[in-house]
PDB file of N, CA and C in Angstrom:
ATOM      1  N   MET A 268    -100.308 -10.499  48.514  1.00  0.00           N
ATOM      2  CA  MET A 268     -99.527 -10.049  48.829  1.00  0.00           C
ATOM      3  C   MET A 268     -97.909 -10.834  48.502  1.00  0.00           C
ATOM      4  N   LEU A 269     -96.850  -9.511  48.709  1.00  0.00           N
ATOM      5  CA  LEU A 269     -95.602  -9.948  48.813  1.00  0.00           C
ATOM      6  C   LEU A 269     -94.512 -10.694  49.399  1.00  0.00           C
ATOM      7  N   LYS A 270     -94.096 -11.450  49.383  1.00  0.00           N
ATOM      8  CA  LYS A 270     -93.904 -12.622  50.502  1.00  0.00           C
ATOM      9  C   LYS A 270     -92.380 -12.540  49.618  1.00  0.00           C
ATOM     10  N   LEU A 271     -91.491 -12.215  51.237  1.00  0.00           N
ATOM     11  CA  LEU A 271     -89.952 -11.671  51.189  1.00  0.00           C
ATOM     12  C   LEU A 271     -89.283 -12.784  51.617  1.00  0.00           C
ATOM     13  N   LYS A 272     -87.960 -13.286  50.876  1.00  0.00           N
ATOM     14  CA  LYS A 272     -87.412 -14.019  51.091  1.00  0.00           C
ATOM     15  C   LYS A 272     -85.848 -13.867  51.420  1.00  0.00           C
ATOM     16  N   LYS A 273     -85.095 -14.060  52.715  1.00  0.00           N
ATOM     17  CA  LYS A 273     -83.531 -13.845  53.094  1.00  0.00           C
ATOM     18  C   LYS A 273     -82.581 -14.088  51.852  1.00  0.00           C
ATOM     19  N   ILE A 274     -81.994 -14.258  51.325  1.00  0.00           N
ATOM     20  CA  ILE A 274     -81.058 -14.839  50.497  1.00  0.00           C
ATOM     21  C   ILE A 274     -80.021 -15.473  51.122  1.00  0.00           C
ATOM     22  N   SER A 275     -79.787 -15.979  52.650  1.00  0.00           N
ATOM     23  CA  SER A 275     -78.898 -16.915  53.421  1.00  0.00           C
ATOM     24  C   SER A 275     -80.153 -18.148  53.183  1.00  0.00           C
ATOM     25  N   ASP A 276     -81.502 -18.166  53.161  1.00  0.00           N
ATOM     26  CA  ASP A 276     -82.403 -19.439  53.029  1.00  0.00           C
ATOM     27  C   ASP A 276     -82.465 -19.796  51.649  1.00  0.00           C
ATOM     28  N   THR A 277     -81.607 -19.367  50.646  1.00  0.00           N
ATOM     29  CA  THR A 277     -81.683 -20.275  49.576  1.00  0.00           C
ATOM     30  C   THR A 277     -80.665 -20.892  49.232  1.00  0.00           C
ATOM     31  N   PHE A 278     -79.534 -21.195  49.992  1.00  0.00           N
ATOM     32  CA  PHE A 278     -78.634 -21.974  49.831  1.00  0.00           C
ATOM     33  C   PHE A 278     -79.117 -22.950  50.420  1.00  0.00           C
ATOM     34  N   ASP A 279     -78.086 -24.129  49.297  1.00  0.00           N
ATOM     35  CA  ASP A 279     -78.696 -25.278  49.467  1.00  0.00           C
ATOM     36  C   ASP A 279     -80.134 -25.954  49.121  1.00  0.00           C
ATOM     37  N   MET A 280     -80.848 -24.752  48.253  1.00  0.00           N
ATOM     38  CA  MET A 280     -82.252 -24.478  47.872  1.00  0.00           C
ATOM     39  C   MET A 280     -82.151 -26.003  46.387  1.00  0.00           C
ATOM     40  N   LYS A 281     -83.201 -26.629  46.266  1.00  0.00           N
ATOM     41  CA  LYS A 281     -83.350 -27.341  45.181  1.00  0.00           C
ATOM     42  C   LYS A 281     -83.471 -26.447  43.745  1.00  0.00           C
ATOM     43  N   VAL A 282     -83.070 -26.770  42.962  1.00  0.00           N
ATOM     44  CA  VAL A 282     -83.058 -26.058  41.293  1.00  0.00           C
ATOM     45  C   VAL A 282     -84.113 -26.984  40.942  1.00  0.00           C
ATOM     46  N   PHE A 283     -85.227 -27.166  40.207  1.00  0.00           N
ATOM     47  CA  PHE A 283     -85.973 -27.523  39.098  1.00  0.00           C
ATOM     48  C   PHE A 283     -86.201 -26.383  37.902  1.00  0.00           C
ATOM     49  N   THR A 284     -86.264 -27.184  36.394  1.00  0.00           N
ATOM     50  CA  THR A 284     -86.626 -26.718  35.326  1.00  0.00           C
ATOM     51  C   THR A 284     -88.050 -26.332  35.091  1.00  0.00           C
ATOM     52  N   ASP A 285     -88.367 -25.678  34.430  1.00  0.00           N
ATOM     53  CA  ASP A 285     -90.031 -25.340  34.395  1.00  0.00           C
ATOM     54  C   ASP A 285     -90.367 -26.752  33.765  1.00  0.00           C
ATOM     55  N   SER A 286     -89.786 -27.675  33.460  1.00  0.00           N
ATOM     56  CA  SER A 286     -90.244 -29.340  32.232  1.00  0.00           C
ATOM     57  C   SER A 286     -90.415 -29.720  34.067  1.00  0.00           C
ATOM     58  N   GLY A 287     -89.771 -29.543  35.004  1.00  0.00           N
ATOM     59  CA  GLY A 287     -89.720 -30.596  35.937  1.00  0.00           C
ATOM     60  C   GLY A 287     -88.083 -31.443  36.001  1.00  0.00           C
ATOM     61  N   ASP A 288     -87.109 -31.223  35.695  1.00  0.00           N
ATOM     62  CA  ASP A 288     -85.841 -31.965  35.516  1.00  0.00           C
ATOM     63  C   ASP A 288     -85.037 -31.155  36.611  1.00  0.00           C
ATOM     64  N   TYR A 289     -84.704 -31.958  37.626  1.00  0.00           N
ATOM     65  CA  TYR A 289     -83.751 -31.441  38.972  1.00  0.00           C
ATOM     66  C   TYR A 289     -82.542 -31.133  38.327  1.00  0.00           C
ATOM     67  N   PHE A 290     -81.721 -29.969  38.738  1.00  0.00           N
ATOM     68  CA  PHE A 290     -81.275 -29.210  38.125  1.00  0.00           C
ATOM     69  C   PHE A 290     -79.908 -29.129  38.714  1.00  0.00           C
ATOM     70  N   GLY A 291     -79.806 -28.586  39.755  1.00  0.00           N
ATOM     71  CA  GLY A 291     -78.882 -28.276  40.780  1.00  0.00           C
ATOM     72  C   GLY A 291     -79.262 -27.887  42.130  1.00  0.00           C
ATOM     73  N   ASP A 292     -78.493 -27.964  43.043  1.00  0.00           N
ATOM     74  CA  ASP A 292     -78.293 -26.954  44.297  1.00  0.00           C
ATOM     75  C   ASP A 292     -77.959 -25.533  43.686  1.00  0.00           C
ATOM     76  N   VAL A 293     -78.884 -24.671  44.790  1.00  0.00           N
ATOM     77  CA  VAL A 293     -78.038 -22.922  44.966  1.00  0.00           C
ATOM     78  C   VAL A 293     -76.823 -23.149  45.646  1.00  0.00           C
ATOM     79  N   GLU A 294     -75.747 -22.665  45.388  1.00  0.00           N
ATOM     80  CA  GLU A 294     -74.660 -22.513  45.467  1.00  0.00           C
ATOM     81  C   GLU A 294     -74.136 -21.144  46.425  1.00  0.00           C
ATOM     82  N   GLU A 295     -74.483 -20.503  45.772  1.00  0.00           N
ATOM     83  CA  GLU A 295     -74.148 -18.937  46.180  1.00  0.00           C
ATOM     84  C   GLU A 295     -74.955 -18.031  45.115  1.00  0.00           C
ATOM     85  N   ALA A 296     -75.449 -16.570  45.367  1.00  0.00           N
ATOM     86  CA  ALA A 296     -75.967 -15.847  45.166  1.00  0.00           C
ATOM     87  C   ALA A 296     -74.978 -14.811  44.244  1.00  0.00           C
ATOM     88  N   ILE A 297     -74.902 -14.249  43.042  1.00  0.00           N
ATOM     89  CA  ILE A 297     -74.021 -13.168  42.498  1.00  0.00           C
ATOM     90  C   ILE A 297     -74.757 -11.763  42.381  1.00  0.00           C
ATOM     91  N   LEU A 298     -74.283 -10.667  43.207  1.00  0.00           N
ATOM     92  CA  LEU A 298     -74.629  -9.492  43.768  1.00  0.00           C
ATOM     93  C   LEU A 298     -74.705  -8.147  43.441  1.00  0.00           C
ATOM     94  N   THR A 299     -75.085  -7.506  42.795  1.00  0.00           N
ATOM     95  CA  THR A 299     -74.917  -5.860  41.902  1.00  0.00           C
ATOM     96  C   THR A 299     -74.581  -5.262  43.143  1.00  0.00           C
ATOM     97  N   SER A 300     -74.673  -3.922  43.022  1.00  0.00           N
ATOM     98  CA  SER A 300     -74.952  -3.191  43.950  1.00  0.00           C
ATOM     99  C   SER A 300     -75.902  -2.971  44.549  1.00  0.00           C
ATOM    100  N   SER A 301     -77.689  -3.328  44.085  1.00  0.00           N
ATOM    101  CA  SER A 301     -78.723  -3.000  44.549  1.00  0.00           C
ATOM    102  C   SER A 301     -79.503  -3.993  43.958  1.00  0.00           C
ATOM    103  N   LYS A 302     -78.963  -5.136  43.191  1.00  0.00           N
ATOM    104  CA  LYS A 302     -79.813  -6.422  42.766  1.00  0.00           C
ATOM    105  C   LYS A 302     -78.766  -7.589  42.684  1.00  0.00           C
ATOM    106  N   ILE A 303     -79.624  -9.055  42.768  1.00  0.00           N
ATOM    107  CA  ILE A 303     -79.302  -9.906  42.505  1.00  0.00           C
ATOM    108  C   ILE A 303     -78.806 -10.091  40.689  1.00  0.00           C
ATOM    109  N   TYR A 304     -78.009 -10.260  40.334  1.00  0.00           N
ATOM    110  CA  TYR A 304     -77.275 -10.588  39.176  1.00  0.00           C
ATOM    111  C   TYR A 304     -77.677 -12.241  38.755  1.00  0.00           C
ATOM    112  N   GLY A 305     -77.391 -12.857  39.711  1.00  0.00           N
ATOM    113  CA  GLY A 305     -77.278 -14.077  39.460  1.00  0.00           C
ATOM    114  C   GLY A 305     -77.314 -15.450  40.160  1.00  0.00           C
ATOM    115  N   TRP A 306     -77.485 -16.950  40.113  1.00  0.00           N
ATOM    116  CA  TRP A 306     -77.171 -17.550  40.963  1.00  0.00           C
ATOM    117  C   TRP A 306     -76.068 -18.256  40.482  1.00  0.00           C
ATOM    118  N   ARG A 307     -75.408 -19.030  41.455  1.00  0.00           N
ATOM    119  CA  ARG A 307     -74.689 -20.048  41.276  1.00  0.00           C
ATOM    120  C   ARG A 307     -75.111 -21.636  41.362  1.00  0.00           C
ATOM    121  N   VAL A 308     -75.304 -21.919  40.356  1.00  0.00           N
ATOM    122  CA  VAL A 308     -76.140 -22.932  40.641  1.00  0.00           C
ATOM    123  C   VAL A 308     -75.378 -24.731  40.727  1.00  0.00           C
ATOM    124  N   ARG A 309     -74.657 -25.235  41.757  1.00  0.00           N
ATOM    125  CA  ARG A 309     -73.735 -26.372  42.322  1.00  0.00           C
ATOM    126  C   ARG A 309     -74.693 -27.803  41.355  1.00  0.00           C
ATOM    127  N   ALA A 310     -73.787 -28.916  39.926  1.00  0.00           N
ATOM    128  CA  ALA A 310     -73.999 -29.362  39.893  1.00  0.00           C
ATOM    129  C   ALA A 310     -74.064 -31.056  40.991  1.00  0.00           C
ATOM    130  N   THR A 311     -74.945 -31.591  41.607  1.00  0.00           N
ATOM    131  CA  THR A 311     -74.863 -32.645  42.157  1.00  0.00           C
ATOM    132  C   THR A 311     -75.182 -33.880  41.604  1.00  0.00           C
ATOM    133  N   LYS A 312     -74.637 -35.424  42.297  1.00  0.00           N
ATOM    134  CA  LYS A 312     -75.176 -36.348  41.544  1.00  0.00           C
ATOM    135  C   LYS A 312     -77.073 -36.501  42.063  1.00  0.00           C
ATOM    136  N   ASN A 313     -76.812 -37.127  40.583  1.00  0.00           N
ATOM    137  CA  ASN A 313     -78.172 -37.218  40.047  1.00  0.00           C
ATOM    138  C   ASN A 313     -78.946 -36.288  39.304  1.00  0.00           C
ATOM    139  N   SER A 314     -78.246 -35.086  39.065  1.00  0.00           N
ATOM    140  CA  SER A 314     -78.496 -33.705  38.655  1.00  0.00           C
ATOM    141  C   SER A 314     -78.479 -33.864  37.171  1.00  0.00           C
ATOM    142  N   PHE A 315     -79.414 -32.860  36.381  1.00  0.00           N
ATOM    143  CA  PHE A 315     -79.403 -32.760  35.209  1.00  0.00           C
ATOM    144  C   PHE A 315     -77.958 -31.946  34.471  1.00  0.00           C
ATOM    145  N   LEU A 316     -77.497 -31.246  35.443  1.00  0.00           N
ATOM    146  CA  LEU A 316     -76.149 -30.628  35.054  1.00  0.00           C
ATOM    147  C   LEU A 316     -74.941 -31.419  35.399  1.00  0.00           C
ATOM    148  N   ASN A 317     -74.716 -32.556  36.234  1.00  0.00           N
ATOM    149  CA  ASN A 317     -73.871 -33.130  36.286  1.00  0.00           C
ATOM    150  C   ASN A 317     -73.664 -34.685  35.357  1.00  0.00           C
ATOM    151  N   LYS A 318     -75.225 -34.603  34.686  1.00  0.00           N
ATOM    152  CA  LYS A 318     -74.990 -35.875  33.464  1.00  0.00           C
ATOM    153  C   LYS A 318     -74.514 -34.692  32.233  1.00  0.00           C
ATOM    154  N   VAL A 319     -74.824 -33.344  31.693  1.00  0.00           N
ATOM    155  CA  VAL A 319     -74.354 -32.286  30.824  1.00  0.00           C
ATOM    156  C   VAL A 319     -72.831 -31.901  30.371  1.00  0.00           C
ATOM    157  N   LEU A 320     -72.570 -31.131  31.781  1.00  0.00           N
ATOM    158  CA  LEU A 320     -70.983 -30.423  32.333  1.00  0.00           C
ATOM    159  C   LEU A 320     -70.632 -31.579  32.371  1.00  0.00           C
ATOM    160  N   GLY A 321     -70.316 -32.898  32.776  1.00  0.00           N
ATOM    161  CA  GLY A 321     -69.371 -33.199  33.021  1.00  0.00           C
ATOM    162  C   GLY A 321     -67.829 -33.097  34.118  1.00  0.00           C
ATOM    163  N   SER A 322     -66.887 -32.407  33.969  1.00  0.00           N
ATOM    164  CA  SER A 322     -65.982 -31.892  34.670  1.00  0.00           C
ATOM    165  C   SER A 322     -66.339 -30.485  35.772  1.00  0.00           C
ATOM    166  N   ALA A 323     -67.234 -29.832  35.283  1.00  0.00           N
ATOM    167  CA  ALA A 323     -67.441 -28.508  35.382  1.00  0.00           C
ATOM    168  C   ALA A 323     -68.046 -28.741  36.774  1.00  0.00           C
ATOM    169  N   LYS A 324     -67.918 -27.711  37.826  1.00  0.00           N
ATOM    170  CA  LYS A 324     -68.717 -27.556  38.785  1.00  0.00           C
ATOM    171  C   LYS A 324     -70.195 -27.207  38.831  1.00  0.00           C
ATOM    172  N   GLY A 325     -70.721 -26.467  37.895  1.00  0.00           N
ATOM    173  CA  GLY A 325     -71.488 -25.935  38.029  1.00  0.00           C
ATOM    174  C   GLY A 325     -71.894 -24.554  37.022  1.00  0.00           C
ATOM    175  N   VAL A 326     -72.748 -23.580  37.173  1.00  0.00           N
ATOM    176  CA  VAL A 326     -72.950 -22.931  36.249  1.00  0.00           C
ATOM    177  C   VAL A 326     -73.766 -21.459  36.639  1.00  0.00           C
ATOM    178  N   VAL A 327     -73.906 -20.458  35.999  1.00  0.00           N
ATOM    179  CA  VAL A 327     -74.367 -19.444  36.402  1.00  0.00           C
ATOM    180  C   VAL A 327     -75.916 -18.753  35.759  1.00  0.00           C
ATOM    181  N   VAL A 328     -76.843 -19.334  36.563  1.00  0.00           N
ATOM    182  CA  VAL A 328     -78.281 -18.683  35.710  1.00  0.00           C
ATOM    183  C   VAL A 328     -78.430 -17.266  36.145  1.00  0.00           C
ATOM    184  N   PRO A 329     -79.001 -16.623  35.310  1.00  0.00           N
ATOM    185  CA  PRO A 329     -79.208 -14.889  35.601  1.00  0.00           C
ATOM    186  C   PRO A 329     -80.258 -14.868  36.235  1.00  0.00           C
ATOM    187  N   HIS A 330     -80.711 -13.986  36.860  1.00  0.00           N
ATOM    188  CA  HIS A 330     -81.635 -13.902  37.476  1.00  0.00           C
ATOM    189  C   HIS A 330     -82.952 -13.406  36.903  1.00  0.00           C
ATOM    190  N   GLN A 331     -83.109 -13.664  35.864  1.00  0.00           N
ATOM    191  CA  GLN A 331     -83.906 -12.970  34.859  1.00  0.00           C
ATOM    192  C   GLN A 331     -84.800 -14.269  34.237  1.00  0.00           C
ATOM    193  N   LEU A 332     -83.684 -15.487  34.970  1.00  0.00           N
ATOM    194  CA  LEU A 332     -84.606 -16.983  33.941  1.00  0.00           C
ATOM    195  C   LEU A 332     -84.775 -17.465  35.455  1.00  0.00           C
ATOM    196  N   VAL A 333     -85.508 -16.836  36.533  1.00  0.00           N
ATOM    197  CA  VAL A 333     -85.927 -17.766  37.493  1.00  0.00           C
ATOM    198  C   VAL A 333     -87.105 -17.296  37.537  1.00  0.00           C
ATOM    199  N   LYS A 334     -87.992 -18.141  37.687  1.00  0.00           N
ATOM    200  CA  LYS A 334     -89.602 -18.127  37.473  1.00  0.00           C
ATOM    201  C   LYS A 334     -89.796 -18.009  39.269  1.00  0.00           C
ATOM    202  N   ALA A 335     -90.000 -18.572  39.786  1.00  0.00           N
ATOM    203  CA  ALA A 335     -90.299 -18.729  40.984  1.00  0.00           C
ATOM    204  C   ALA A 335     -89.618 -19.303  42.236  1.00  0.00           C
ATOM    205  N   MET A 336     -89.671 -18.963  43.403  1.00  0.00           N
ATOM    206  CA  MET A 336     -88.979 -19.423  44.538  1.00  0.00           C
ATOM    207  C   MET A 336     -89.805 -19.480  45.893  1.00  0.00           C
ATOM    208  N   GLY A 337     -89.360 -20.686  46.723  1.00  0.00           N
ATOM    209  CA  GLY A 337     -90.489 -21.235  47.448  1.00  0.00           C
ATOM    210  C   GLY A 337     -89.139 -22.191  48.220  1.00  0.00           C
ATOM    211  N   ASP A 338     -90.240 -23.299  48.140  1.00  0.00           N
ATOM    212  CA  ASP A 338     -88.972 -24.557  48.862  1.00  0.00           C
ATOM    213  C   ASP A 338     -88.529 -24.845  48.126  1.00  0.00           C
ATOM    214  N   ILE A 339     -88.693 -24.304  46.566  1.00  0.00           N
ATOM    215  CA  ILE A 339     -87.912 -24.779  45.760  1.00  0.00           C
ATOM    216  C   ILE A 339     -87.486 -23.827  44.647  1.00  0.00           C
ATOM    217  N   MET A 340     -86.341 -23.531  43.645  1.00  0.00           N
ATOM    218  CA  MET A 340     -86.499 -22.838  42.980  1.00  0.00           C
ATOM    219  C   MET A 340     -86.853 -23.128  41.968  1.00  0.00           C
ATOM    220  N   LEU A 341     -87.620 -22.399  40.901  1.00  0.00           N
ATOM    221  CA  LEU A 341     -87.831 -22.802  39.641  1.00  0.00           C
ATOM    222  C   LEU A 341     -87.810 -22.032  38.563  1.00  0.00           C
ATOM    223  N   ILE A 342     -86.379 -22.686  37.345  1.00  0.00           N
ATOM    224  CA  ILE A 342     -85.923 -21.711  36.631  1.00  0.00           C
ATOM    225  C   ILE A 342     -86.456 -22.114  35.201  1.00  0.00           C
ATOM    226  N   SER A 343     -86.068 -21.285  34.139  1.00  0.00           N
ATOM    227  CA  SER A 343     -86.806 -21.501  32.872  1.00  0.00           C
ATOM    228  C   SER A 343     -86.160 -22.467  32.216  1.00  0.00           C
ATOM    229  N   LYS A 344     -86.470 -23.600  30.960  1.00  0.00           N
ATOM    230  CA  LYS A 344     -86.047 -24.268  30.048  1.00  0.00           C
ATOM    231  C   LYS A 344     -84.240 -23.308  29.660  1.00  0.00           C
ATOM    232  N   ALA A 345     -85.059 -22.275  29.434  1.00  0.00           N
ATOM    233  CA  ALA A 345     -83.303 -21.537  28.553  1.00  0.00           C
ATOM    234  C   ALA A 345     -82.185 -21.746  29.169  1.00  0.00           C
ATOM    235  N   ALA A 346     -82.500 -21.621  30.461  1.00  0.00           N
ATOM    236  CA  ALA A 346     -81.285 -21.873  31.386  1.00  0.00           C
ATOM    237  C   ALA A 346     -80.684 -23.072  31.186  1.00  0.00           C
ATOM    238  N   VAL A 347     -80.530 -23.969  30.785  1.00  0.00           N
ATOM    239  CA  VAL A 347     -80.993 -25.544  30.652  1.00  0.00           C
ATOM    240  C   VAL A 347     -79.754 -25.492  29.429  1.00  0.00           C
ATOM    241  N   PRO A 348     -78.364 -25.609  29.489  1.00  0.00           N
ATOM    242  CA  PRO A 348     -77.373 -25.605  28.725  1.00  0.00           C
ATOM    243  C   PRO A 348     -77.627 -27.016  27.957  1.00  0.00           C
ATOM    244  N   SER A 349     -78.339 -27.049  26.118  1.00  0.00           N
ATOM    245  CA  SER A 349     -78.637 -27.830  25.851  1.00  0.00           C
ATOM    246  C   SER A 349     -77.173 -28.431  24.791  1.00  0.00           C
ATOM    247  N   TYR A 350     -77.297 -30.128  24.853  1.00  0.00           N
ATOM    248  CA  TYR A 350     -76.283 -30.830  24.265  1.00  0.00           C
ATOM    249  C   TYR A 350     -76.883 -31.445  23.242  1.00  0.00           C
ATOM    250  N   SER A 351     -75.780 -31.969  22.414  1.00  0.00           N
ATOM    251  CA  SER A 351     -76.197 -33.071  21.409  1.00  0.00           C
ATOM    252  C   SER A 351     -75.804 -34.416  21.821  1.00  0.00           C
ATOM    253  N   GLU A 352     -76.717 -35.678  21.432  1.00  0.00           N
ATOM    254  CA  GLU A 352     -76.755 -36.842  21.757  1.00  0.00           C
ATOM    255  C   GLU A 352     -75.137 -37.384  21.867  1.00  0.00           C
ATOM    256  N   ASP A 353     -73.478 -37.074  21.577  1.00  0.00           N
ATOM    257  CA  ASP A 353     -72.962 -37.628  21.135  1.00  0.00           C
ATOM    258  C   ASP A 353     -72.559 -36.785  22.438  1.00  0.00           C
ATOM    259  N   GLY A 354     -72.930 -35.805  23.199  1.00  0.00           N
ATOM    260  CA  GLY A 354     -72.243 -35.229  24.393  1.00  0.00           C
ATOM    261  C   GLY A 354     -71.592 -34.038  24.612  1.00  0.00           C
ATOM    262  N   GLU A 355     -71.230 -33.654  22.867  1.00  0.00           N
ATOM    263  CA  GLU A 355     -71.292 -32.430  22.910  1.00  0.00           C
ATOM    264  C   GLU A 355     -72.116 -31.120  23.412  1.00  0.00           C
ATOM    265  N   GLU A 356     -71.765 -30.056  24.052  1.00  0.00           N
ATOM    266  CA  GLU A 356     -72.480 -28.974  24.425  1.00  0.00           C
ATOM    267  C   GLU A 356     -72.616 -27.810  23.827  1.00  0.00           C
ATOM    268  N   THR A 357     -73.631 -27.401  23.477  1.00  0.00           N
ATOM    269  CA  THR A 357     -73.735 -25.922  22.516  1.00  0.00           C
ATOM    270  C   THR A 357     -74.160 -24.809  23.184  1.00  0.00           C
ATOM    271  N   PRO A 358     -73.746 -23.530  22.976  1.00  0.00           N
ATOM    272  CA  PRO A 358     -73.934 -22.631  23.850  1.00  0.00           C
ATOM    273  C   PRO A 358     -75.128 -22.191  23.934  1.00  0.00           C
ATOM    274  N   SER A 359     -75.289 -21.681  25.468  1.00  0.00           N
ATOM    275  CA  SER A 359     -76.468 -21.518  25.856  1.00  0.00           C
ATOM    276  C   SER A 359     -76.205 -20.229  26.454  1.00  0.00           C
ATOM    277  N   GLN A 360     -77.652 -19.553  27.087  1.00  0.00           N
ATOM    278  CA  GLN A 360     -77.540 -18.413  28.234  1.00  0.00           C
ATOM    279  C   GLN A 360     -76.735 -18.534  29.100  1.00  0.00           C
ATOM    280  N   THR A 361     -76.755 -20.121  29.922  1.00  0.00           N
ATOM    281  CA  THR A 361     -75.922 -19.518  30.857  1.00  0.00           C
ATOM    282  C   THR A 361     -74.516 -19.778  30.936  1.00  0.00           C
ATOM    283  N   GLU A 362     -73.231 -19.486  32.174  1.00  0.00           N
ATOM    284  CA  GLU A 362     -72.092 -19.647  31.984  1.00  0.00           C
ATOM    285  C   GLU A 362     -71.823 -20.752  32.810  1.00  0.00           C
ATOM    286  N   THR A 363     -70.394 -21.219  32.454  1.00  0.00           N
ATOM    287  CA  THR A 363     -70.017 -22.392  33.362  1.00  0.00           C
ATOM    288  C   THR A 363     -69.285 -21.670  34.746  1.00  0.00           C
ATOM    289  N   ALA A 364     -69.165 -22.539  35.988  1.00  0.00           N
ATOM    290  CA  ALA A 364     -68.897 -21.198  37.103  1.00  0.00           C
ATOM    291  C   ALA A 364     -67.178 -22.274  36.993  1.00  0.00           C
TER     292      ALA A 364
END
């Protein structure tokens, strides 16, 4: 059975990667005229995004990279900005917000 969720229920939802890393919190849904384009995820204290992004406030995760939603949002590891050991961020499929 298909379970529906209201977009308003997703605000401040915790976001985790499929490898179990805490990614951040949902801040906003980005909509086109007929569907969800993506999710703006806020870099919160102790989140993986906070460590990687530094001064940026968050990223936009395309909806195609969302694997599951329930009490938390589960996203693909491909959404995670990759970075080298010296702290330089390398390009990924996410956009900085």
